[in-house]
Amino acid sequence: MATLGVSEADREAIARFDANVIKPSMTSLVILQFTAEWCGPCKQLSPILDKVAADYASKGVTLVRIDVDQEKMIAAQFRIQSIPTVYTFYQGQPVADLTSYRSEGQIKRVLDQLLQQLKVESEESAAQAEVEPLIAMGEQVLAEGDAERAVSIFSQIHEMAPEHPEVIGGLARALIAAGDVDRARTLLDGVSAELGSQPAVTRARAALDLSSATAAADTSALDARLAANPDDHDARFELASAKAGAGDRDGAADALLEIVARDREWNEGAARKRLLQLIEAQGIEDPWARMQRRRLSALLFT
């Protein structure tokens, strides 16, 4: 914006514009609304922009208003002929004209497209980058069997990112491993429907469902029943639950797959459903989980 031959007042206006619009736009997407006190359509649009800006603040969007009567030089530089006029700025340049959009839905659709195209830095992305290594550390500690320390790590991360699905899922699984099933259930029951559908949370839910299985001190009676009748699926299912409760996932999977091989529809597919719970609780990308899924598929589709 040219500054030669301008008054001190205009220089101050340019400095304000630079401070309020240009500099913030280096890292944020700035919605710039030209308005005036006497403008009726502006008063109708302003609350909508306020709400959109609030909803998108964590995504890196800010809202700035310029009163054309108070900042006449800035309005003239932009050749404002009617108001409201609304632009978006990014990295010092106007990137879109939102003037023709007057509904919340229309404006949000345009912002979503711009945010995706421009890769605007946001609080959400910054927070994600901050917690990812901490999540990895918590998962490693949990995999090593130190459930109490994993609970401590995930609890601290949960304070930083309480709505992060991987943090919620990791904390719930750590609590389950530490024997604090009630706290894990309370945590998972408190998540929203949207968060509850995230893979990390459904994995923790599967682990919670499996936590009801307890290790049997002596499975010899179940072994004897199966020796007498290999088709005693109730006994084999109990044996699988006992092995799962004891942490013998291979033994539990073998028992469940044997039921599927003998009678895949037994008890409305209970063995298949329990095996899928085991797989989900382990994490579907885990090598062991992938192997068990292949074994199950081989039985079901050959």
mmCIF file of C-alpha atoms in Angstrom:
data_model
loop_
_atom_site.group_PDB
_atom_site.id
_atom_site.type_symbol
_atom_site.label_atom_id
_atom_site.label_comp_id
_atom_site.label_asym_id
_atom_site.label_seq_id
_atom_site.Cartn_x
_atom_site.Cartn_y
_atom_site.Cartn_z
ATOM 1 C CA MET A 1 0.000 0.000 0.000
ATOM 2 C CA ALA A 2 1.557 3.304 -1.109
ATOM 3 C CA THR A 3 2.622 5.787 1.568
ATOM 4 C CA LEU A 4 4.254 8.611 -0.447
ATOM 5 C CA GLY A 5 2.519 11.972 -0.208
ATOM 6 C CA VAL A 6 0.078 10.930 2.530
ATOM 7 C CA SER A 7 -0.754 12.741 5.743
ATOM 8 C CA GLU A 8 0.316 11.682 9.203
ATOM 9 C CA ALA A 9 -3.251 10.514 9.885
ATOM 10 C CA ASP A 10 -3.147 8.336 6.790
ATOM 11 C CA ARG A 11 0.220 6.917 7.831
ATOM 12 C CA GLU A 12 -1.313 5.978 11.153
ATOM 13 C CA ALA A 13 -4.226 4.333 9.345
ATOM 14 C CA ILE A 14 -1.813 2.310 7.222
ATOM 15 C CA ALA A 15 0.122 1.294 10.338
ATOM 16 C CA ARG A 16 -3.119 0.128 11.983
ATOM 17 C CA PHE A 17 -4.038 -1.848 8.881
ATOM 18 C CA ASP A 18 -0.615 -3.460 8.859
ATOM 19 C CA ALA A 19 -0.853 -4.350 12.555
ATOM 20 C CA ASN A 20 -4.476 -5.554 12.493
ATOM 21 C CA VAL A 21 -4.664 -7.264 9.093
ATOM 22 C CA ILE A 22 -1.358 -7.760 7.277
ATOM 23 C CA LYS A 23 0.791 -9.095 10.128
ATOM 24 C CA PRO A 24 -1.895 -11.463 11.535
ATOM 25 C CA SER A 25 -2.508 -12.771 8.008
ATOM 26 C CA MET A 26 1.069 -14.071 7.873
ATOM 27 C CA THR A 27 -0.026 -17.038 9.994
ATOM 28 C CA SER A 28 -3.835 -16.763 10.080
ATOM 29 C CA LEU A 29 -6.682 -16.433 7.629
ATOM 30 C CA VAL A 30 -8.101 -12.957 8.303
ATOM 31 C CA ILE A 31 -11.721 -12.134 7.487
ATOM 32 C CA LEU A 32 -11.852 -8.400 6.750
ATOM 33 C CA GLN A 33 -15.291 -6.755 6.919
ATOM 34 C CA PHE A 34 -15.802 -3.182 5.725
ATOM 35 C CA THR A 35 -18.761 -1.745 7.608
ATOM 36 C CA ALA A 36 -20.328 1.392 9.094
ATOM 37 C CA GLU A 37 -22.594 2.290 11.983
ATOM 38 C CA TRP A 38 -25.452 3.341 9.680
ATOM 39 C CA CYS A 39 -25.321 0.180 7.529
ATOM 40 C CA GLY A 40 -28.356 -2.059 8.129
ATOM 41 C CA PRO A 41 -27.111 -5.067 6.079
ATOM 42 C CA CYS A 42 -23.788 -4.825 7.950
ATOM 43 C CA LYS A 43 -25.609 -5.189 11.268
ATOM 44 C CA GLN A 44 -27.360 -8.297 9.947
ATOM 45 C CA LEU A 45 -24.123 -9.855 8.677
ATOM 46 C CA SER A 46 -21.890 -8.984 11.639
ATOM 47 C CA PRO A 47 -23.367 -11.509 14.134
ATOM 48 C CA ILE A 48 -22.999 -14.253 11.526
ATOM 49 C CA LEU A 49 -19.343 -13.377 10.982
ATOM 50 C CA ASP A 50 -18.804 -13.184 14.740
ATOM 51 C CA LYS A 51 -20.128 -16.730 15.150
ATOM 52 C CA VAL A 52 -18.143 -18.100 12.223
ATOM 53 C CA ALA A 53 -14.946 -16.481 13.494
ATOM 54 C CA ALA A 54 -15.533 -17.925 16.970
ATOM 55 C CA ASP A 55 -16.214 -21.396 15.574
ATOM 56 C CA TYR A 56 -13.093 -21.260 13.377
ATOM 57 C CA ALA A 57 -10.720 -19.537 15.800
ATOM 58 C CA SER A 58 -8.921 -22.778 16.619
ATOM 59 C CA LYS A 59 -8.496 -23.392 12.882
ATOM 60 C CA GLY A 60 -6.517 -20.185 12.444
ATOM 61 C CA VAL A 61 -9.259 -17.737 11.415
ATOM 62 C CA THR A 62 -9.600 -14.203 12.799
ATOM 63 C CA LEU A 63 -12.076 -11.391 12.097
ATOM 64 C CA VAL A 64 -11.212 -7.691 11.647
ATOM 65 C CA ARG A 65 -13.677 -4.854 10.971
ATOM 66 C CA ILE A 66 -12.913 -1.550 9.303
ATOM 67 C CA ASP A 67 -15.380 1.326 9.606
ATOM 68 C CA VAL A 68 -15.346 3.078 6.227
ATOM 69 C CA ASP A 69 -16.234 6.398 7.847
ATOM 70 C CA GLN A 70 -13.336 6.247 10.293
ATOM 71 C CA GLU A 71 -10.794 4.710 7.898
ATOM 72 C CA LYS A 72 -11.635 6.561 4.683
ATOM 73 C CA MET A 73 -8.168 6.241 3.211
ATOM 74 C CA ILE A 74 -8.123 2.442 3.662
ATOM 75 C CA ALA A 75 -11.613 2.186 2.149
ATOM 76 C CA ALA A 76 -10.469 4.298 -0.784
ATOM 77 C CA GLN A 77 -7.399 2.120 -1.327
ATOM 78 C CA PHE A 78 -9.714 -0.895 -1.638
ATOM 79 C CA ARG A 79 -12.172 1.078 -3.810
ATOM 80 C CA ILE A 80 -15.048 0.213 -1.493
ATOM 81 C CA GLN A 81 -18.247 1.310 -3.236
ATOM 82 C CA SER A 82 -20.822 -0.515 -1.153
ATOM 83 C CA ILE A 83 -20.960 -2.203 2.203
ATOM 84 C CA PRO A 84 -20.818 -4.718 3.652
ATOM 85 C CA THR A 85 -17.778 -5.801 1.664
ATOM 86 C CA VAL A 86 -15.908 -8.832 3.004
ATOM 87 C CA TYR A 87 -12.495 -10.158 1.957
ATOM 88 C CA THR A 88 -10.200 -12.824 3.319
ATOM 89 C CA PHE A 89 -6.472 -12.158 3.634
ATOM 90 C CA TYR A 90 -3.616 -14.622 3.886
ATOM 91 C CA GLN A 91 0.097 -13.807 3.992
ATOM 92 C CA GLY A 92 -0.579 -10.170 3.235
ATOM 93 C CA GLN A 93 -2.763 -10.703 0.186
ATOM 94 C CA PRO A 94 -6.532 -10.851 -0.395
ATOM 95 C CA VAL A 95 -7.386 -14.440 -1.341
ATOM 96 C CA ALA A 96 -11.190 -14.438 -1.606
ATOM 97 C CA ASP A 97 -14.188 -12.113 -1.791
ATOM 98 C CA LEU A 98 -16.932 -13.238 0.607
ATOM 99 C CA THR A 99 -19.233 -10.289 -0.028
ATOM 100 C CA SER A 100 -21.882 -12.305 -1.827
ATOM 101 C CA TYR A 101 -22.101 -14.905 0.947
ATOM 102 C CA ARG A 102 -24.583 -13.981 3.667
ATOM 103 C CA SER A 103 -25.378 -17.262 5.470
ATOM 104 C CA GLU A 104 -23.281 -19.104 8.035
ATOM 105 C CA GLY A 105 -23.276 -22.267 5.946
ATOM 106 C CA GLN A 106 -22.095 -20.516 2.782
ATOM 107 C CA ILE A 107 -19.274 -18.719 4.573
ATOM 108 C CA LYS A 108 -18.100 -21.866 6.363
ATOM 109 C CA ARG A 109 -18.000 -23.834 3.120
ATOM 110 C CA VAL A 110 -15.745 -21.218 1.542
ATOM 111 C CA LEU A 111 -13.526 -21.083 4.631
ATOM 112 C CA ASP A 112 -13.199 -24.873 4.651
ATOM 113 C CA GLN A 113 -12.011 -24.790 1.047
ATOM 114 C CA LEU A 114 -9.561 -21.972 1.735
ATOM 115 C CA LEU A 115 -8.145 -23.613 4.846
ATOM 116 C CA GLN A 116 -7.563 -26.831 2.956
ATOM 117 C CA GLN A 117 -5.927 -25.105 -0.005
ATOM 118 C CA LEU A 118 -3.792 -22.655 1.946
ATOM 119 C CA LYS A 119 -2.641 -25.000 4.739
ATOM 120 C CA VAL A 120 -3.235 -22.309 7.353
ATOM 121 C CA GLU A 121 -1.418 -22.897 10.623
ATOM 122 C CA SER A 122 -3.932 -23.421 13.410
ATOM 123 C CA GLU A 123 -4.084 -24.097 17.117
ATOM 124 C CA GLU A 124 -5.409 -27.561 16.318
ATOM 125 C CA SER A 125 -2.456 -28.474 14.102
ATOM 126 C CA ALA A 126 0.009 -26.984 16.568
ATOM 127 C CA ALA A 127 -1.574 -28.922 19.427
ATOM 128 C CA GLN A 128 -1.505 -32.106 17.350
ATOM 129 C CA ALA A 129 2.197 -31.666 16.660
ATOM 130 C CA GLU A 130 2.823 -31.101 20.366
ATOM 131 C CA VAL A 131 0.976 -34.146 21.677
ATOM 132 C CA GLU A 132 1.945 -36.702 19.015
ATOM 133 C CA PRO A 133 5.370 -37.543 20.510
ATOM 134 C CA LEU A 134 3.833 -37.685 23.981
ATOM 135 C CA ILE A 135 1.163 -40.118 22.760
ATOM 136 C CA ALA A 136 3.887 -42.269 21.204
ATOM 137 C CA MET A 137 5.741 -42.297 24.525
ATOM 138 C CA GLY A 138 2.592 -43.294 26.422
ATOM 139 C CA GLU A 139 1.881 -46.099 23.949
ATOM 140 C CA GLN A 140 5.428 -47.395 24.240
ATOM 141 C CA VAL A 141 5.288 -47.433 28.034
ATOM 142 C CA LEU A 142 1.920 -49.205 27.917
ATOM 143 C CA ALA A 143 3.267 -51.794 25.443
ATOM 144 C CA GLU A 144 6.190 -52.420 27.789
ATOM 145 C CA GLY A 145 3.706 -53.339 30.520
ATOM 146 C CA ASP A 146 4.114 -50.371 32.872
ATOM 147 C CA ALA A 147 0.403 -49.563 33.106
ATOM 148 C CA GLU A 148 0.663 -47.226 36.106
ATOM 149 C CA ARG A 149 3.263 -45.040 34.402
ATOM 150 C CA ALA A 150 1.221 -45.091 31.185
ATOM 151 C CA VAL A 151 -1.797 -43.844 33.153
ATOM 152 C CA SER A 152 0.310 -40.995 34.522
ATOM 153 C CA ILE A 153 1.582 -40.028 31.064
ATOM 154 C CA PHE A 154 -1.803 -40.200 29.356
ATOM 155 C CA SER A 155 -3.466 -38.314 32.234
ATOM 156 C CA GLN A 156 -1.071 -35.413 31.732
ATOM 157 C CA ILE A 157 -1.632 -35.428 27.969
ATOM 158 C CA HIS A 158 -5.399 -35.568 28.573
ATOM 159 C CA GLU A 159 -5.168 -32.289 30.492
ATOM 160 C CA MET A 160 -3.489 -30.730 27.438
ATOM 161 C CA ALA A 161 -5.810 -32.264 24.808
ATOM 162 C CA PRO A 162 -9.009 -33.530 26.461
ATOM 163 C CA GLU A 163 -10.837 -34.007 23.134
ATOM 164 C CA HIS A 164 -8.055 -35.877 21.330
ATOM 165 C CA PRO A 165 -9.372 -39.381 20.484
ATOM 166 C CA GLU A 166 -5.963 -41.075 20.683
ATOM 167 C CA VAL A 167 -5.374 -39.544 24.102
ATOM 168 C CA ILE A 168 -8.789 -40.667 25.360
ATOM 169 C CA GLY A 169 -8.300 -44.152 23.943
ATOM 170 C CA GLY A 170 -4.767 -44.460 25.290
ATOM 171 C CA LEU A 171 -5.767 -43.303 28.767
ATOM 172 C CA ALA A 172 -8.730 -45.706 28.851
ATOM 173 C CA ARG A 173 -6.588 -48.678 27.801
ATOM 174 C CA ALA A 174 -3.915 -47.737 30.330
ATOM 175 C CA LEU A 175 -6.544 -47.544 33.081
ATOM 176 C CA ILE A 176 -7.903 -50.953 32.064
ATOM 177 C CA ALA A 177 -4.392 -52.444 32.115
ATOM 178 C CA ALA A 178 -3.860 -50.901 35.557
ATOM 179 C CA GLY A 179 -7.085 -52.488 36.816
ATOM 180 C CA ASP A 180 -9.040 -49.228 37.128
ATOM 181 C CA VAL A 181 -11.901 -50.410 34.921
ATOM 182 C CA ASP A 182 -14.534 -48.164 36.517
ATOM 183 C CA ARG A 183 -12.555 -45.005 35.734
ATOM 184 C CA ALA A 184 -11.986 -46.201 32.181
ATOM 185 C CA ARG A 185 -15.712 -46.820 31.747
ATOM 186 C CA THR A 186 -16.559 -43.363 33.123
ATOM 187 C CA LEU A 187 -14.056 -41.779 30.729
ATOM 188 C CA LEU A 188 -15.428 -43.596 27.678
ATOM 189 C CA ASP A 189 -19.063 -43.062 28.638
ATOM 190 C CA GLY A 190 -18.417 -39.326 28.772
ATOM 191 C CA VAL A 191 -17.225 -38.874 25.194
ATOM 192 C CA SER A 192 -19.442 -37.392 22.503
ATOM 193 C CA ALA A 193 -20.989 -39.527 19.775
ATOM 194 C CA GLU A 194 -18.551 -38.063 17.245
ATOM 195 C CA LEU A 195 -15.504 -38.897 19.368
ATOM 196 C CA GLY A 196 -16.973 -42.274 20.258
ATOM 197 C CA SER A 197 -16.835 -43.322 16.613
ATOM 198 C CA GLN A 198 -13.095 -42.630 16.299
ATOM 199 C CA PRO A 199 -10.950 -45.783 15.889
ATOM 200 C CA ALA A 200 -8.804 -45.038 18.946
ATOM 201 C CA VAL A 201 -11.910 -44.775 21.132
ATOM 202 C CA THR A 202 -13.656 -47.840 19.681
ATOM 203 C CA ARG A 203 -10.431 -49.778 20.293
ATOM 204 C CA ALA A 204 -10.526 -48.740 23.949
ATOM 205 C CA ARG A 205 -14.212 -49.661 24.118
ATOM 206 C CA ALA A 206 -13.389 -53.139 22.813
ATOM 207 C CA ALA A 207 -10.677 -53.468 25.453
ATOM 208 C CA LEU A 208 -13.196 -52.431 28.099
ATOM 209 C CA ASP A 209 -15.676 -55.068 26.930
ATOM 210 C CA LEU A 210 -12.955 -57.710 27.079
ATOM 211 C CA SER A 211 -11.851 -56.632 30.548
ATOM 212 C CA SER A 212 -14.834 -58.495 32.009
ATOM 213 C CA ALA A 213 -13.061 -61.746 31.142
ATOM 214 C CA THR A 214 -11.158 -63.104 34.125
ATOM 215 C CA ALA A 215 -8.329 -65.593 34.155
ATOM 216 C CA ALA A 216 -9.405 -68.953 35.518
ATOM 217 C CA ALA A 217 -7.102 -70.398 38.140
ATOM 218 C CA ASP A 218 -7.627 -73.878 36.748
ATOM 219 C CA THR A 219 -8.954 -74.677 33.287
ATOM 220 C CA SER A 220 -8.560 -78.430 33.615
ATOM 221 C CA ALA A 221 -12.334 -78.930 33.908
ATOM 222 C CA LEU A 222 -12.840 -77.081 30.618
ATOM 223 C CA ASP A 223 -10.061 -79.123 28.988
ATOM 224 C CA ALA A 224 -11.746 -82.302 30.201
ATOM 225 C CA ARG A 225 -15.099 -81.239 28.750
ATOM 226 C CA LEU A 226 -13.470 -80.547 25.388
ATOM 227 C CA ALA A 227 -11.615 -83.845 25.429
ATOM 228 C CA ALA A 228 -14.924 -85.598 25.956
ATOM 229 C CA ASN A 229 -16.749 -83.500 23.390
ATOM 230 C CA PRO A 230 -14.733 -81.308 20.952
ATOM 231 C CA ASP A 231 -18.007 -79.658 19.905
ATOM 232 C CA ASP A 232 -18.690 -78.327 23.404
ATOM 233 C CA HIS A 233 -18.519 -74.738 22.186
ATOM 234 C CA ASP A 234 -19.647 -73.318 25.516
ATOM 235 C CA ALA A 235 -16.601 -74.873 27.160
ATOM 236 C CA ARG A 236 -14.278 -73.670 24.404
ATOM 237 C CA PHE A 237 -15.722 -70.147 24.592
ATOM 238 C CA GLU A 238 -15.186 -70.111 28.380
ATOM 239 C CA LEU A 239 -11.649 -71.348 27.802
ATOM 240 C CA ALA A 240 -11.028 -68.539 25.309
ATOM 241 C CA SER A 241 -12.316 -66.004 27.840
ATOM 242 C CA ALA A 242 -10.056 -67.468 30.535
ATOM 243 C CA LYS A 243 -7.035 -67.283 28.232
ATOM 244 C CA ALA A 244 -7.888 -63.697 27.260
ATOM 245 C CA GLY A 245 -8.185 -62.772 30.925
ATOM 246 C CA ALA A 246 -4.767 -64.313 31.550
ATOM 247 C CA GLY A 247 -3.236 -62.324 28.714
ATOM 248 C CA ASP A 248 -2.846 -65.352 26.430
ATOM 249 C CA ARG A 249 -4.160 -63.711 23.276
ATOM 250 C CA ASP A 250 -2.798 -66.476 21.024
ATOM 251 C CA GLY A 251 -4.572 -69.168 23.020
ATOM 252 C CA ALA A 252 -7.785 -67.133 23.087
ATOM 253 C CA ALA A 253 -7.654 -66.540 19.335
ATOM 254 C CA ASP A 254 -6.956 -70.218 18.629
ATOM 255 C CA ALA A 255 -9.938 -71.303 20.719
ATOM 256 C CA LEU A 256 -12.274 -68.803 19.092
ATOM 257 C CA LEU A 257 -11.124 -69.701 15.589
ATOM 258 C CA GLU A 258 -11.686 -73.376 16.374
ATOM 259 C CA ILE A 259 -15.301 -72.594 17.240
ATOM 260 C CA VAL A 260 -15.714 -70.653 13.993
ATOM 261 C CA ALA A 261 -14.190 -73.555 12.045
ATOM 262 C CA ARG A 262 -16.590 -76.034 13.638
ATOM 263 C CA ASP A 263 -19.732 -73.874 13.664
ATOM 264 C CA ARG A 264 -19.373 -70.295 12.471
ATOM 265 C CA GLU A 265 -22.960 -69.411 13.413
ATOM 266 C CA TRP A 266 -22.800 -70.827 16.936
ATOM 267 C CA ASN A 267 -24.561 -68.593 19.440
ATOM 268 C CA GLU A 268 -25.284 -66.005 16.731
ATOM 269 C CA GLY A 269 -21.634 -65.753 15.750
ATOM 270 C CA ALA A 270 -20.419 -65.141 19.311
ATOM 271 C CA ALA A 271 -16.941 -66.558 18.668
ATOM 272 C CA ARG A 272 -16.399 -64.402 15.589
ATOM 273 C CA LYS A 273 -17.628 -61.296 17.424
ATOM 274 C CA ARG A 274 -15.343 -61.961 20.396
ATOM 275 C CA LEU A 275 -12.365 -62.503 18.109
ATOM 276 C CA LEU A 276 -13.086 -59.205 16.364
ATOM 277 C CA GLN A 277 -13.155 -57.556 19.786
ATOM 278 C CA LEU A 278 -9.723 -59.009 20.504
ATOM 279 C CA ILE A 279 -8.459 -57.717 17.176
ATOM 280 C CA GLU A 280 -9.914 -54.248 17.698
ATOM 281 C CA ALA A 281 -8.588 -54.040 21.239
ATOM 282 C CA GLN A 282 -5.124 -54.858 19.934
ATOM 283 C CA GLY A 283 -5.414 -52.252 17.168
ATOM 284 C CA ILE A 284 -6.347 -53.259 13.654
ATOM 285 C CA GLU A 285 -2.953 -52.151 12.260
ATOM 286 C CA ASP A 286 -1.050 -54.312 14.742
ATOM 287 C CA PRO A 287 0.762 -57.240 13.021
ATOM 288 C CA TRP A 288 -0.846 -59.765 15.380
ATOM 289 C CA ALA A 289 -4.286 -58.308 14.679
ATOM 290 C CA ARG A 290 -3.724 -58.436 10.925
ATOM 291 C CA MET A 291 -2.648 -62.075 11.155
ATOM 292 C CA GLN A 292 -5.762 -63.061 13.138
ATOM 293 C CA ARG A 293 -7.969 -61.195 10.669
ATOM 294 C CA ARG A 294 -6.383 -63.168 7.810
ATOM 295 C CA ARG A 295 -6.977 -66.422 9.695
ATOM 296 C CA LEU A 296 -10.606 -65.493 10.257
ATOM 297 C CA SER A 297 -11.082 -64.498 6.619
ATOM 298 C CA ALA A 298 -9.607 -67.804 5.479
ATOM 299 C CA LEU A 299 -12.228 -69.673 7.503
ATOM 300 C CA LEU A 300 -15.146 -67.498 6.448
ATOM 301 C CA PHE A 301 -14.430 -67.167 2.740
ATOM 302 C CA THR A 302 -12.907 -70.483 1.702
#
